[in-house]
PDB file of C-alpha atoms and ligand atoms in Angstrom:
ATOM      1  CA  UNK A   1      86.187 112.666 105.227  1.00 95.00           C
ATOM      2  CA  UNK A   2      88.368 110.226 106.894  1.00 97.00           C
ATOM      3  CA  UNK A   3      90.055 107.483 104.296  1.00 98.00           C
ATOM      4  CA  UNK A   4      92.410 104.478 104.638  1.00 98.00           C
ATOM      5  CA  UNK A   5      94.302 103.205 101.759  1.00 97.00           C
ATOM      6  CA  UNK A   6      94.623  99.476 101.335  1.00 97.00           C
ATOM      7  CA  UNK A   7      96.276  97.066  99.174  1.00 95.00           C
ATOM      8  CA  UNK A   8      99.635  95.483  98.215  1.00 94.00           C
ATOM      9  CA  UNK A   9     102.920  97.461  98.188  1.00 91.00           C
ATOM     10  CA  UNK A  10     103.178  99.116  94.880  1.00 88.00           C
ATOM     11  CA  UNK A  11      99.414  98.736  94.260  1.00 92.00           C
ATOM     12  CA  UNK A  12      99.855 102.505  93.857  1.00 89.00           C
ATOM     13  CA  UNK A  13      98.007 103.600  96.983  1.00 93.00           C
ATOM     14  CA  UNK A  14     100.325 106.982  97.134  1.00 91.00           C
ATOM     15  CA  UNK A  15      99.937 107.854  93.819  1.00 90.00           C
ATOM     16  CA  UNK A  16      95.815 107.860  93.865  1.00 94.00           C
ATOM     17  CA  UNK A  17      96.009 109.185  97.675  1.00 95.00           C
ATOM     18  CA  UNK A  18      97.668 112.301  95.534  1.00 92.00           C
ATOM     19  CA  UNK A  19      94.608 112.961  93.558  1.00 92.00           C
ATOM     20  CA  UNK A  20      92.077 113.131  96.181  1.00 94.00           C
ATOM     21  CA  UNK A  21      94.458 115.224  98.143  1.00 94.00           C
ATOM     22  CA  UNK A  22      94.054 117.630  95.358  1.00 92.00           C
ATOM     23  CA  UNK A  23      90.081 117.032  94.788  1.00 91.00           C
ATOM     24  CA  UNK A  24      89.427 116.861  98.842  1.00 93.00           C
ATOM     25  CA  UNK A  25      91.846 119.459 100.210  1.00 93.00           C
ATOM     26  CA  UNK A  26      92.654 116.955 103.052  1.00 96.00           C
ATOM     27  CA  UNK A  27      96.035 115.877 103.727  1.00 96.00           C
ATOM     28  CA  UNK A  28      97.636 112.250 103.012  1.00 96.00           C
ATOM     29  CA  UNK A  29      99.342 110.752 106.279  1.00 96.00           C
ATOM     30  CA  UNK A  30     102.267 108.324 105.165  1.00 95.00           C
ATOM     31  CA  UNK A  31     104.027 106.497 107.429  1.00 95.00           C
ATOM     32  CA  UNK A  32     106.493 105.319 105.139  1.00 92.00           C
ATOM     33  CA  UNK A  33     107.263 108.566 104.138  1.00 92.00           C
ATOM     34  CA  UNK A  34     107.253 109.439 107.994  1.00 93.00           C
ATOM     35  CA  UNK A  35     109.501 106.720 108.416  1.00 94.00           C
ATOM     36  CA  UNK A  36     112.263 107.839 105.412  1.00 91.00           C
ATOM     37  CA  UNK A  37     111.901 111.033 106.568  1.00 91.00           C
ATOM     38  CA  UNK A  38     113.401 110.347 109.967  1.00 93.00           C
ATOM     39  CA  UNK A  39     115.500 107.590 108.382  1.00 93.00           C
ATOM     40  CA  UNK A  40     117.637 110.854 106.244  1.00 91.00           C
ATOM     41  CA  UNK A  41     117.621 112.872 109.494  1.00 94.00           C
ATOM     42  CA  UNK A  42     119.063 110.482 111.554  1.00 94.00           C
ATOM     43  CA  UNK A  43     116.617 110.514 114.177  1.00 94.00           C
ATOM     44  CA  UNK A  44     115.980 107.255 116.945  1.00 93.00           C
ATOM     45  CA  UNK A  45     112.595 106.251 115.197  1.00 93.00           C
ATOM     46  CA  UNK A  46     114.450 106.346 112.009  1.00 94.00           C
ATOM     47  CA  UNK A  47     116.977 104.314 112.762  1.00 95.00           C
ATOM     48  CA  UNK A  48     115.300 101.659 114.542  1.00 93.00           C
ATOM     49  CA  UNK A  49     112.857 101.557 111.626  1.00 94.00           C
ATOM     50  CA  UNK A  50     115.805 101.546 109.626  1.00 94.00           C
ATOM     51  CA  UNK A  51     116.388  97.858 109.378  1.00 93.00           C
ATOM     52  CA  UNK A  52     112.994  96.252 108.827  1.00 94.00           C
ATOM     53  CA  UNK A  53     112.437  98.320 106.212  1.00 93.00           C
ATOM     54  CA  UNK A  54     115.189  97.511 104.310  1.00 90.00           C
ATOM     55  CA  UNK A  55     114.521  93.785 105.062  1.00 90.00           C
ATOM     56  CA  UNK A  56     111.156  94.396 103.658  1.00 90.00           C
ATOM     57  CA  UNK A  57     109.402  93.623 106.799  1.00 93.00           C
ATOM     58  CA  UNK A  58     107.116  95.616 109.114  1.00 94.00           C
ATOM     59  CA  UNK A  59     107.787  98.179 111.553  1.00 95.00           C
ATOM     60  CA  UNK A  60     107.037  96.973 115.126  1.00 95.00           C
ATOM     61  CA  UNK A  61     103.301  98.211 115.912  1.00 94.00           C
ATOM     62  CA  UNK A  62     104.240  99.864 119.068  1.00 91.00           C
ATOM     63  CA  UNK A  63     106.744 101.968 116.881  1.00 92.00           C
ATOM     64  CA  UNK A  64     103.892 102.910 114.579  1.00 94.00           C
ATOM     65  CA  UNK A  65     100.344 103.572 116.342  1.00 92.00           C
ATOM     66  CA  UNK A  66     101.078 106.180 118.727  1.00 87.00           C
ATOM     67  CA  UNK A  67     103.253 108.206 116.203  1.00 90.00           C
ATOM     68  CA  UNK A  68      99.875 107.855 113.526  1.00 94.00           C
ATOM     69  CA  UNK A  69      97.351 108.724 116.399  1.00 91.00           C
ATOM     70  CA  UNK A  70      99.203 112.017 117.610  1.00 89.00           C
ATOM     71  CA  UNK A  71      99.618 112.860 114.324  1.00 92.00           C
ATOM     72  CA  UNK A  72      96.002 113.098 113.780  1.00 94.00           C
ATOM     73  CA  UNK A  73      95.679 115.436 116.541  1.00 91.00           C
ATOM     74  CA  UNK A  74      96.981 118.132 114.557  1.00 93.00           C
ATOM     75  CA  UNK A  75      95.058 120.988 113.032  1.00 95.00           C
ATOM     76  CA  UNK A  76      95.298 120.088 109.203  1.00 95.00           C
ATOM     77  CA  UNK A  77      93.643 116.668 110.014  1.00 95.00           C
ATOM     78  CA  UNK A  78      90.326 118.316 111.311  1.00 92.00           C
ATOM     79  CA  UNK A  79      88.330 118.153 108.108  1.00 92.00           C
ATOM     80  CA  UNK A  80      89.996 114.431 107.308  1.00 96.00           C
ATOM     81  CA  UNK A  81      92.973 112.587 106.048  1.00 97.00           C
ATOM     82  CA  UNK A  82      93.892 109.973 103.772  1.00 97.00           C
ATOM     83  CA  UNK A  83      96.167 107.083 105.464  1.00 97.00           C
ATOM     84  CA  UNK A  84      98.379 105.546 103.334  1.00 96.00           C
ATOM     85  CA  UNK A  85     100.375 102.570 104.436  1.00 95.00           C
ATOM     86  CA  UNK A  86      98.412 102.649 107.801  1.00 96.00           C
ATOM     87  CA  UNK A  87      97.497 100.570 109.052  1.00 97.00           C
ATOM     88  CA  UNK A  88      98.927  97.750 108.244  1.00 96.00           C
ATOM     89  CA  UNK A  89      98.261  94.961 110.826  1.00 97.00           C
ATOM     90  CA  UNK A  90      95.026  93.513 112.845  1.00 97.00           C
ATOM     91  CA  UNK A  91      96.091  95.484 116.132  1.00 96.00           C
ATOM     92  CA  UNK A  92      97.454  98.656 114.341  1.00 97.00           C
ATOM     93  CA  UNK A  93      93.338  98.656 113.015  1.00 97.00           C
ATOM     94  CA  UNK A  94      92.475  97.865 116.303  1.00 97.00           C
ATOM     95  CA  UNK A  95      94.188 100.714 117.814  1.00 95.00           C
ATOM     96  CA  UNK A  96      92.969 103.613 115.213  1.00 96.00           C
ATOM     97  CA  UNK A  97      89.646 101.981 115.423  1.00 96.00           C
ATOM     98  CA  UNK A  98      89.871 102.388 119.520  1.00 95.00           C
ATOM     99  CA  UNK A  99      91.601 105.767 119.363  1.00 94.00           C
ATOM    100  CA  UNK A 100      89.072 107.671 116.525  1.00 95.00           C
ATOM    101  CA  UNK A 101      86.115 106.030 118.984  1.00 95.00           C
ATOM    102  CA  UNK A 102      87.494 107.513 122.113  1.00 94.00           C
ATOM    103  CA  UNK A 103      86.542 110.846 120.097  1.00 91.00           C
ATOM    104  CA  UNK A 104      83.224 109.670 119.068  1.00 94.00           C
ATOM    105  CA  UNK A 105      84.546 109.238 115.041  1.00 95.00           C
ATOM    106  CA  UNK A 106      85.460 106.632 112.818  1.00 96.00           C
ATOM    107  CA  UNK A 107      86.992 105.837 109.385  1.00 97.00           C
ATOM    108  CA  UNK A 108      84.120 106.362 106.343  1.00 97.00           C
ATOM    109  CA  UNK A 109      86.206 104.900 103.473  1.00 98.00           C
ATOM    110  CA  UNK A 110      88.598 101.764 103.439  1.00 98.00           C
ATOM    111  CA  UNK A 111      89.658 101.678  99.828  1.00 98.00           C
ATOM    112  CA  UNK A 112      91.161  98.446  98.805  1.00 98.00           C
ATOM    113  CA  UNK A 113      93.117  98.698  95.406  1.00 97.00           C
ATOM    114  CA  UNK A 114      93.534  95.544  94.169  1.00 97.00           C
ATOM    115  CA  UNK A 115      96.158  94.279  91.867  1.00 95.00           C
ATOM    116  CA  UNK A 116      97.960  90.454  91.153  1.00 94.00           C
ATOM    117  CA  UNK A 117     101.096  90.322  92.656  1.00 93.00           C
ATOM    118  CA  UNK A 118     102.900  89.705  89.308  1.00 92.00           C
ATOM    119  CA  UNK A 119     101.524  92.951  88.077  1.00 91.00           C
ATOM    120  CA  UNK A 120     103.298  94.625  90.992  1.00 91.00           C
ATOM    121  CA  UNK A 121     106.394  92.720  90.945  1.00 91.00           C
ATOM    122  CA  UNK A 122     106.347  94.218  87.270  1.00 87.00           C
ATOM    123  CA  UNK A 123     105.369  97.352  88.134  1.00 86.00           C
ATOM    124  CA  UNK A 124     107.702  97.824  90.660  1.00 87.00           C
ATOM    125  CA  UNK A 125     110.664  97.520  88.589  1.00 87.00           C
ATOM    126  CA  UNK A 126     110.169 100.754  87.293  1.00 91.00           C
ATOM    127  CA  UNK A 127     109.097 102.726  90.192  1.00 90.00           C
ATOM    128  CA  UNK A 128     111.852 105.474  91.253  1.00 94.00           C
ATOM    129  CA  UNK A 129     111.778 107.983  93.160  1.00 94.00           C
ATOM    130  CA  UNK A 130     113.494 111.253  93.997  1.00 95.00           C
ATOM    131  CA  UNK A 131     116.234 110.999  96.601  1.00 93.00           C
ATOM    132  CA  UNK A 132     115.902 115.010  97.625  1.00 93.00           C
ATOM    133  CA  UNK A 133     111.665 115.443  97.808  1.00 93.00           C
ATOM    134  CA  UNK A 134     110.414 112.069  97.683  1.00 90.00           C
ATOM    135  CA  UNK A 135     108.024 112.879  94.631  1.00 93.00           C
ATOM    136  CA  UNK A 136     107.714 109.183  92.929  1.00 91.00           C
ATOM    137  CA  UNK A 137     107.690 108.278  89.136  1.00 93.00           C
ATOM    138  CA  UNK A 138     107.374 105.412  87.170  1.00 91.00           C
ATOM    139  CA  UNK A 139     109.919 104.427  84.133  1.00 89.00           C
ATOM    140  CA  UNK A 140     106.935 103.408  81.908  1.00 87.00           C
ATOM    141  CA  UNK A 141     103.500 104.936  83.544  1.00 84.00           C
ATOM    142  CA  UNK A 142     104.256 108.462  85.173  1.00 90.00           C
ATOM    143  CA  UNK A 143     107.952 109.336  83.435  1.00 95.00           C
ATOM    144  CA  UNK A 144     109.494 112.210  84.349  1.00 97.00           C
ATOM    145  CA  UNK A 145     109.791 115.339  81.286  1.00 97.00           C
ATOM    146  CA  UNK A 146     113.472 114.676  81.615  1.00 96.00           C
ATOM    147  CA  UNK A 147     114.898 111.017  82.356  1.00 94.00           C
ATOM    148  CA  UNK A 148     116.369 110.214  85.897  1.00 95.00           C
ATOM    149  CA  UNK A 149     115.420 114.138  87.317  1.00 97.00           C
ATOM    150  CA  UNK A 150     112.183 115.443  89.142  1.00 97.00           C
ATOM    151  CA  UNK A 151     110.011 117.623  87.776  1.00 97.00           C
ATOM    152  CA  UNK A 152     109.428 119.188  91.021  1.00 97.00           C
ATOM    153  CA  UNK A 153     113.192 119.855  92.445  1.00 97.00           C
ATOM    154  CA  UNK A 154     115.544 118.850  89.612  1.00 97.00           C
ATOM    155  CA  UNK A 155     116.560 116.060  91.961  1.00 97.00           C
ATOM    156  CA  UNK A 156     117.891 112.675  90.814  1.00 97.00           C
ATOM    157  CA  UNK A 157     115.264 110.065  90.368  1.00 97.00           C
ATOM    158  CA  UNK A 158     116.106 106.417  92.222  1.00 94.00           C
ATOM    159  CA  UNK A 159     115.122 102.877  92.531  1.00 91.00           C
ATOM    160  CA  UNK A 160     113.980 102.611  96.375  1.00 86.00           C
ATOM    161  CA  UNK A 161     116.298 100.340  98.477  1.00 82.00           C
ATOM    162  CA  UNK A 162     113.203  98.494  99.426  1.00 84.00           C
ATOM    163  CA  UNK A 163     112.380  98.160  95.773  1.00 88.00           C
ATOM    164  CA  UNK A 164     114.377  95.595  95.094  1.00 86.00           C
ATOM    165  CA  UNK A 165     113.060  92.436  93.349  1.00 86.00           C
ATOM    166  CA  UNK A 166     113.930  89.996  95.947  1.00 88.00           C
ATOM    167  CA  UNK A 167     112.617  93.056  98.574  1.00 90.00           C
ATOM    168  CA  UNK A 168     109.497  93.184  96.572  1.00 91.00           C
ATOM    169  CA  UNK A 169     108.978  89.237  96.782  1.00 91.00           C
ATOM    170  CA  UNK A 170     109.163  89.523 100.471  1.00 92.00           C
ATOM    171  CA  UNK A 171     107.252  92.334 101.249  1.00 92.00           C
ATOM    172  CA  UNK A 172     104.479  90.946  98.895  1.00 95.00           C
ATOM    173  CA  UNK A 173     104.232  87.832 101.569  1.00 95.00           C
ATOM    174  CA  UNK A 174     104.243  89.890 104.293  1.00 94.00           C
ATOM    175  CA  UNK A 175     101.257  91.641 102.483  1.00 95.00           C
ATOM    176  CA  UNK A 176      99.229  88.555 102.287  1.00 96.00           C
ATOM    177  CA  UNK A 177     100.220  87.680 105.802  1.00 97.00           C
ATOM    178  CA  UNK A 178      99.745  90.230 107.737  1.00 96.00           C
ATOM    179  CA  UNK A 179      97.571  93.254 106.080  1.00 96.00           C
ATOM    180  CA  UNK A 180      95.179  91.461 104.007  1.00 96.00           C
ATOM    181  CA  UNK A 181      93.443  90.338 106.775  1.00 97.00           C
ATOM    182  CA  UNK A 182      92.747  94.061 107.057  1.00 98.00           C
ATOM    183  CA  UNK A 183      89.559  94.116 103.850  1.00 98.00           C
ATOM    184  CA  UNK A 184      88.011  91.480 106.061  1.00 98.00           C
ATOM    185  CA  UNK A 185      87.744  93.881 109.165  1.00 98.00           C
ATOM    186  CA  UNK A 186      86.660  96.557 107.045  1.00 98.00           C
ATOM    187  CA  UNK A 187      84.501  94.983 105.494  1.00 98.00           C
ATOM    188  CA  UNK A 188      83.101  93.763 108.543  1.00 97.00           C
ATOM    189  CA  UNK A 189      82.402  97.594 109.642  1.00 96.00           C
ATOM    190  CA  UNK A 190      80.658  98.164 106.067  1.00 97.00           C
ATOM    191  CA  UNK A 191      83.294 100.777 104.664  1.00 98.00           C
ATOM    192  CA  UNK A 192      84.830  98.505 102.491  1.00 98.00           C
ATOM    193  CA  UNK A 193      85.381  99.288  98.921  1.00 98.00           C
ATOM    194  CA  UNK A 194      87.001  97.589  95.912  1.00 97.00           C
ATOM    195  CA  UNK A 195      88.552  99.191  93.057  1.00 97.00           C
ATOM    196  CA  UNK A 196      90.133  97.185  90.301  1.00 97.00           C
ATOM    197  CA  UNK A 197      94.032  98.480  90.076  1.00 95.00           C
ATOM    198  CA  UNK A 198      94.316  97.399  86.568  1.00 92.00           C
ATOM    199  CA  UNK A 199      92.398 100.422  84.807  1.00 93.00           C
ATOM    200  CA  UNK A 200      95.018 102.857  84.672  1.00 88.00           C
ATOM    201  CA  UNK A 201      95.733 106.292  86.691  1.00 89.00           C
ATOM    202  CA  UNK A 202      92.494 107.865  84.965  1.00 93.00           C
ATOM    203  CA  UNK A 203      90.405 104.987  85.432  1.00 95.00           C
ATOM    204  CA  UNK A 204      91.458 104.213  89.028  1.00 96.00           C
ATOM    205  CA  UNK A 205      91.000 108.136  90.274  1.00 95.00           C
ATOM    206  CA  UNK A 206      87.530 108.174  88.444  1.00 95.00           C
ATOM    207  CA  UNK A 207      86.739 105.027  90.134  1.00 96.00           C
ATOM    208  CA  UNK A 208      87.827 106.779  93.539  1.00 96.00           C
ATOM    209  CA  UNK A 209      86.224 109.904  93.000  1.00 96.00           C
ATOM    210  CA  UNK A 210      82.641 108.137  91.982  1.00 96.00           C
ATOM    211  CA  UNK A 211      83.171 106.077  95.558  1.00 97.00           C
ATOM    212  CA  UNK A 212      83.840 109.214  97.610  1.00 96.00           C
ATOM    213  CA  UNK A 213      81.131 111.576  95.925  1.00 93.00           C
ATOM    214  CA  UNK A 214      81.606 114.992  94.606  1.00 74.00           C
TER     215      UNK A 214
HETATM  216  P1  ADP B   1     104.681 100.441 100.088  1.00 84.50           P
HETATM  217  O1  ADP B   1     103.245 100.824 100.276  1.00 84.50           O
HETATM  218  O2  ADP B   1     105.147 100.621  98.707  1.00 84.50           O
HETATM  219  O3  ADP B   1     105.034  99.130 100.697  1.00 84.50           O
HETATM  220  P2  ADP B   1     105.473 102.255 102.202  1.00 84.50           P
HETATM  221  O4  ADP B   1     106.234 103.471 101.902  1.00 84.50           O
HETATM  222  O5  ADP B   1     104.061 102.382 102.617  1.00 84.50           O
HETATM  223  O6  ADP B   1     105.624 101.385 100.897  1.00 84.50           O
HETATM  224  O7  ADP B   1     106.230 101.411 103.331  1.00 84.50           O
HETATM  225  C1  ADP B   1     107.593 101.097 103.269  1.00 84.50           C
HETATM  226  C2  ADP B   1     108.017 100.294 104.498  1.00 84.50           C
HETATM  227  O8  ADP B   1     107.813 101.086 105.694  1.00 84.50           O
HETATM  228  C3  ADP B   1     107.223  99.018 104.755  1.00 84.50           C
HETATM  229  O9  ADP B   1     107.719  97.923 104.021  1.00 84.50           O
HETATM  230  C4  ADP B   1     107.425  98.859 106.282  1.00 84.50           C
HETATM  231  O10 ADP B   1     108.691  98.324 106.591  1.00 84.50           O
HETATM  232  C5  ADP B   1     107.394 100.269 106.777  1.00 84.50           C
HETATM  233  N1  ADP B   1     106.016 100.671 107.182  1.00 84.50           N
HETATM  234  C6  ADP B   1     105.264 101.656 106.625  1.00 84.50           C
HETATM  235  N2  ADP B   1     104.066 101.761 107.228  1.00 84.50           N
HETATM  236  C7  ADP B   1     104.053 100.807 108.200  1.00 84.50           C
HETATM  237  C8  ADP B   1     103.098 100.390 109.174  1.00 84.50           C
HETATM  238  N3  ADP B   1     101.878 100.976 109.263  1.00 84.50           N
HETATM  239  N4  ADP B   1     103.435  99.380 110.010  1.00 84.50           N
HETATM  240  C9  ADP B   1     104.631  98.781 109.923  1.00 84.50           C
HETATM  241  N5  ADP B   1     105.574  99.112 109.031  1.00 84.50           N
HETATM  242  C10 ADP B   1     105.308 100.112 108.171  1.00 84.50           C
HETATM  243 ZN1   ZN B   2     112.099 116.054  93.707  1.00 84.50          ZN
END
């Protein structure tokens, strides 16, 4: 089962990718998380992604599709994946689309979770997120069992640089721009489906799960 996750920043498109990873047993593929993950070791992607991200604009596609594509070569992928934050632009599509045909496959879900923007410019001011595993929280919705630490690692809980409420604003425009465009095209290939974001974590996964089948 091959899945793309689509919507707005913040829509929550991590947090429900985490429940089907533990229904589906397939893995999620985040290329944000890719790209903070070589932003704390220093490497050359992650510090020429470094500075659009914190800007709150895109990564350059050319930075992006080939590093998605070989990941997908690898052996965990080989019953699915879930992408989340990918893609993200008309020609990253365009590519995966090209790439997955060249093998004879194709995506079978887009899932679009769909949300207001003011409801994520709210939400967002509570999102944080652990600055040793990553593992991500929300103040009001998902709180941690002890303020400020994970669960997980016992590792401080932050507010992502990118987070920001001017950040937000931005990225939230760039949204519109440049990855909306995206339900079109899947909808266009028939694998297109809605889910309201507004029914809370239970209501959203159900919705997921009823889309995906048992
Ligand atoms: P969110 O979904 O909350 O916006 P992500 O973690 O998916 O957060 O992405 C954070 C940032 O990483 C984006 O604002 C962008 O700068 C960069 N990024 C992630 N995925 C892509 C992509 N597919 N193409 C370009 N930039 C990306
Ligand atoms: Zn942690």
């Amino acid at each position: 089962m091959k899945i793309i996750m689509l919507g707005a920043p913040g829509a929550g498109k991590g947090t429900y990718a985490k429940g089907i990873v533990e229904k589906y047993k397939i893995p999620t593929i985040s290329t944000g998380d890719i790209f903070r993950q070589n932003i704390k070791e220093g490497t050359e992607l992650g510090k020429k992604a470094k500075g659009y991200m914190d800007a709150g604009e895109l990564v350059p596609d050319e930075l992006v599709c080939d590093l998605v594509v070989d990941r997908l070569e690898k052996d965990d992928c080989k019953n699915g994946y879930i992408l989340d934050g990918f893609p993200r632009t008309i020609p990253q599509a365009e590519a995966l689309t090209a790439a997955l045909k060249e093998k004879g496959t194709g995506i079978d879900f887009a899932l679009d979770i769909e949300m207001e923007d003011q409801a994520i410019i709210d939400r967002m001011a509570g999102r944080r997120v652990c600055a040793k595993c990553g593992e991500t929280y929300h103040a009001v919705n998902i709180p941690p069992k002890a303020e400020g630490i994970c669960d997980k690692c016992g590792g401080n809980l932050e507010i992502r640089d990118d987070d920001q409420p001017e950040t937000v604003k931005k990225r939230l425009g760039v949204y519109h721009e440049q990855t909306a465009p995206l339900i079109e095209y899947y909808r266009t290939q028939g694998i297109l489906h809605e889910v309201d974001g507004n029914l809370g974590l239970k209501g959203v996964n159900n919705k997921i799960y009823e889309i995906l089948g048992e």
